[in-house]
């Protein structure tokens, strides 16, 4: 069974940086899209960034130029480098994997990111 485990969240001051990791376990076809989503209190879950196996990326307008998504397909791991963090970035961040072969979607348990002075 496939499982995703996020790590790297925490409390950081405005302007600071964090690096989130998502480690996958189990059998996953390499042809997939990995992504990060977030949900702030009182708001709907929203897309942060996605990346394909070939390295093509997509970002929400609110994080362009500040966040960078990357992946190591061999290690089944995705990363989210978060720079110049703002209070409005405060949310629970979730890792997501969509299989392009098996028509399956997986979610991690989430990791809390809090940006406050």
mmCIF file of C-alpha atoms in Angstrom:
data_model
loop_
_atom_site.group_PDB
_atom_site.id
_atom_site.type_symbol
_atom_site.label_atom_id
_atom_site.label_comp_id
_atom_site.label_asym_id
_atom_site.label_seq_id
_atom_site.Cartn_x
_atom_site.Cartn_y
_atom_site.Cartn_z
ATOM 1 C CA UNK A 1 0.000 0.000 0.000
ATOM 2 C CA UNK A 2 1.263 3.474 -0.878
ATOM 3 C CA UNK A 3 1.813 5.974 1.911
ATOM 4 C CA UNK A 4 3.073 9.570 1.850
ATOM 5 C CA UNK A 5 4.733 11.189 4.864
ATOM 6 C CA UNK A 6 5.393 14.941 4.993
ATOM 7 C CA UNK A 7 8.030 16.558 7.185
ATOM 8 C CA UNK A 8 9.789 19.886 7.638
ATOM 9 C CA UNK A 9 6.954 22.082 8.840
ATOM 10 C CA UNK A 10 7.180 24.365 11.835
ATOM 11 C CA UNK A 11 7.109 27.933 13.113
ATOM 12 C CA UNK A 12 9.060 30.569 11.190
ATOM 13 C CA UNK A 13 9.243 34.372 11.152
ATOM 14 C CA UNK A 14 8.048 36.385 8.148
ATOM 15 C CA UNK A 15 10.759 36.429 5.493
ATOM 16 C CA UNK A 16 12.167 33.122 6.654
ATOM 17 C CA UNK A 17 12.480 29.817 4.827
ATOM 18 C CA UNK A 18 11.416 26.202 5.232
ATOM 19 C CA UNK A 19 11.974 23.067 3.174
ATOM 20 C CA UNK A 20 9.229 20.455 3.156
ATOM 21 C CA UNK A 21 9.820 16.827 2.218
ATOM 22 C CA UNK A 22 7.388 14.123 1.139
ATOM 23 C CA UNK A 23 8.619 10.546 1.342
ATOM 24 C CA UNK A 24 6.549 7.916 -0.441
ATOM 25 C CA UNK A 25 6.580 4.205 0.288
ATOM 26 C CA UNK A 26 5.066 1.288 -1.556
ATOM 27 C CA UNK A 27 4.694 0.528 -5.244
ATOM 28 C CA UNK A 28 4.304 3.682 -7.345
ATOM 29 C CA UNK A 29 4.718 3.891 -11.104
ATOM 30 C CA UNK A 30 7.309 6.480 -12.044
ATOM 31 C CA UNK A 31 4.884 8.087 -14.500
ATOM 32 C CA UNK A 32 3.065 10.326 -12.057
ATOM 33 C CA UNK A 33 2.511 13.921 -11.028
ATOM 34 C CA UNK A 34 3.625 14.970 -7.555
ATOM 35 C CA UNK A 35 2.305 18.084 -5.892
ATOM 36 C CA UNK A 36 1.793 20.177 -2.807
ATOM 37 C CA UNK A 37 -1.519 21.595 -1.597
ATOM 38 C CA UNK A 38 -2.404 23.636 1.463
ATOM 39 C CA UNK A 39 -5.419 24.473 3.582
ATOM 40 C CA UNK A 40 -5.606 27.498 5.863
ATOM 41 C CA UNK A 41 -8.155 27.846 8.681
ATOM 42 C CA UNK A 42 -11.573 28.707 7.284
ATOM 43 C CA UNK A 43 -10.467 28.268 3.671
ATOM 44 C CA UNK A 44 -10.684 25.610 0.979
ATOM 45 C CA UNK A 45 -7.752 23.394 0.082
ATOM 46 C CA UNK A 46 -5.747 24.964 -2.736
ATOM 47 C CA UNK A 47 -3.017 23.999 -5.164
ATOM 48 C CA UNK A 48 0.485 25.199 -4.334
ATOM 49 C CA UNK A 49 2.639 23.484 -6.973
ATOM 50 C CA UNK A 50 2.912 20.348 -9.110
ATOM 51 C CA UNK A 51 5.749 18.658 -10.963
ATOM 52 C CA UNK A 52 5.802 15.901 -13.585
ATOM 53 C CA UNK A 53 8.346 13.107 -13.950
ATOM 54 C CA UNK A 54 10.012 15.071 -16.745
ATOM 55 C CA UNK A 55 10.336 18.146 -14.533
ATOM 56 C CA UNK A 56 7.565 20.424 -15.804
ATOM 57 C CA UNK A 57 6.156 22.557 -12.997
ATOM 58 C CA UNK A 58 3.024 24.528 -12.230
ATOM 59 C CA UNK A 59 2.646 27.079 -9.416
ATOM 60 C CA UNK A 60 -0.125 29.040 -7.812
ATOM 61 C CA UNK A 61 0.220 32.753 -8.540
ATOM 62 C CA UNK A 62 0.541 33.492 -4.832
ATOM 63 C CA UNK A 63 3.789 31.507 -4.507
ATOM 64 C CA UNK A 64 5.505 32.122 -7.859
ATOM 65 C CA UNK A 65 9.039 33.369 -7.382
ATOM 66 C CA UNK A 66 9.104 32.297 -3.729
ATOM 67 C CA UNK A 67 8.479 28.530 -3.709
ATOM 68 C CA UNK A 68 10.258 25.821 -5.699
ATOM 69 C CA UNK A 69 9.006 22.265 -6.137
ATOM 70 C CA UNK A 70 11.384 19.432 -6.993
ATOM 71 C CA UNK A 71 11.432 15.645 -6.974
ATOM 72 C CA UNK A 72 13.687 12.634 -6.884
ATOM 73 C CA UNK A 73 11.730 9.958 -8.714
ATOM 74 C CA UNK A 74 14.184 7.182 -7.846
ATOM 75 C CA UNK A 75 13.793 7.986 -4.134
ATOM 76 C CA UNK A 76 10.027 8.523 -4.435
ATOM 77 C CA UNK A 77 10.435 11.892 -2.744
ATOM 78 C CA UNK A 78 9.104 15.389 -3.420
ATOM 79 C CA UNK A 79 10.319 18.662 -1.939
ATOM 80 C CA UNK A 80 8.993 22.179 -1.528
ATOM 81 C CA UNK A 81 11.516 24.944 -0.871
ATOM 82 C CA UNK A 82 9.666 27.890 0.655
ATOM 83 C CA UNK A 83 11.443 31.262 0.744
ATOM 84 C CA UNK A 84 10.341 34.732 1.832
ATOM 85 C CA UNK A 85 7.458 33.271 3.793
ATOM 86 C CA UNK A 86 4.469 35.468 4.606
ATOM 87 C CA UNK A 87 1.807 35.178 7.323
ATOM 88 C CA UNK A 88 -0.741 34.274 4.636
ATOM 89 C CA UNK A 89 1.313 31.151 3.877
ATOM 90 C CA UNK A 90 0.225 29.727 7.232
ATOM 91 C CA UNK A 91 -1.606 26.463 6.546
ATOM 92 C CA UNK A 92 -1.444 22.705 6.708
ATOM 93 C CA UNK A 93 0.561 21.528 3.701
ATOM 94 C CA UNK A 94 -0.325 18.217 2.052
ATOM 95 C CA UNK A 95 1.661 16.087 -0.369
ATOM 96 C CA UNK A 96 -0.190 14.575 -3.329
ATOM 97 C CA UNK A 97 0.661 11.975 -5.970
ATOM 98 C CA UNK A 98 -1.465 11.256 -9.062
ATOM 99 C CA UNK A 99 -0.679 8.121 -11.050
ATOM 100 C CA UNK A 100 -0.909 8.480 -14.826
ATOM 101 C CA UNK A 101 -0.991 4.693 -15.222
ATOM 102 C CA UNK A 102 -3.164 3.270 -12.440
ATOM 103 C CA UNK A 103 -5.703 6.115 -12.172
ATOM 104 C CA UNK A 104 -4.989 6.505 -8.459
ATOM 105 C CA UNK A 105 -4.457 9.457 -6.150
ATOM 106 C CA UNK A 106 -2.634 9.501 -2.815
ATOM 107 C CA UNK A 107 -2.476 12.058 0.002
ATOM 108 C CA UNK A 108 -0.160 12.561 2.946
ATOM 109 C CA UNK A 109 -1.288 13.383 6.473
ATOM 110 C CA UNK A 110 -0.165 17.008 6.282
ATOM 111 C CA UNK A 111 2.414 19.149 8.058
ATOM 112 C CA UNK A 112 1.723 22.469 9.793
ATOM 113 C CA UNK A 113 3.485 25.630 8.610
ATOM 114 C CA UNK A 114 3.031 28.727 10.761
ATOM 115 C CA UNK A 115 4.491 32.102 9.749
ATOM 116 C CA UNK A 116 4.346 34.623 12.575
ATOM 117 C CA UNK A 117 6.471 37.269 14.242
#
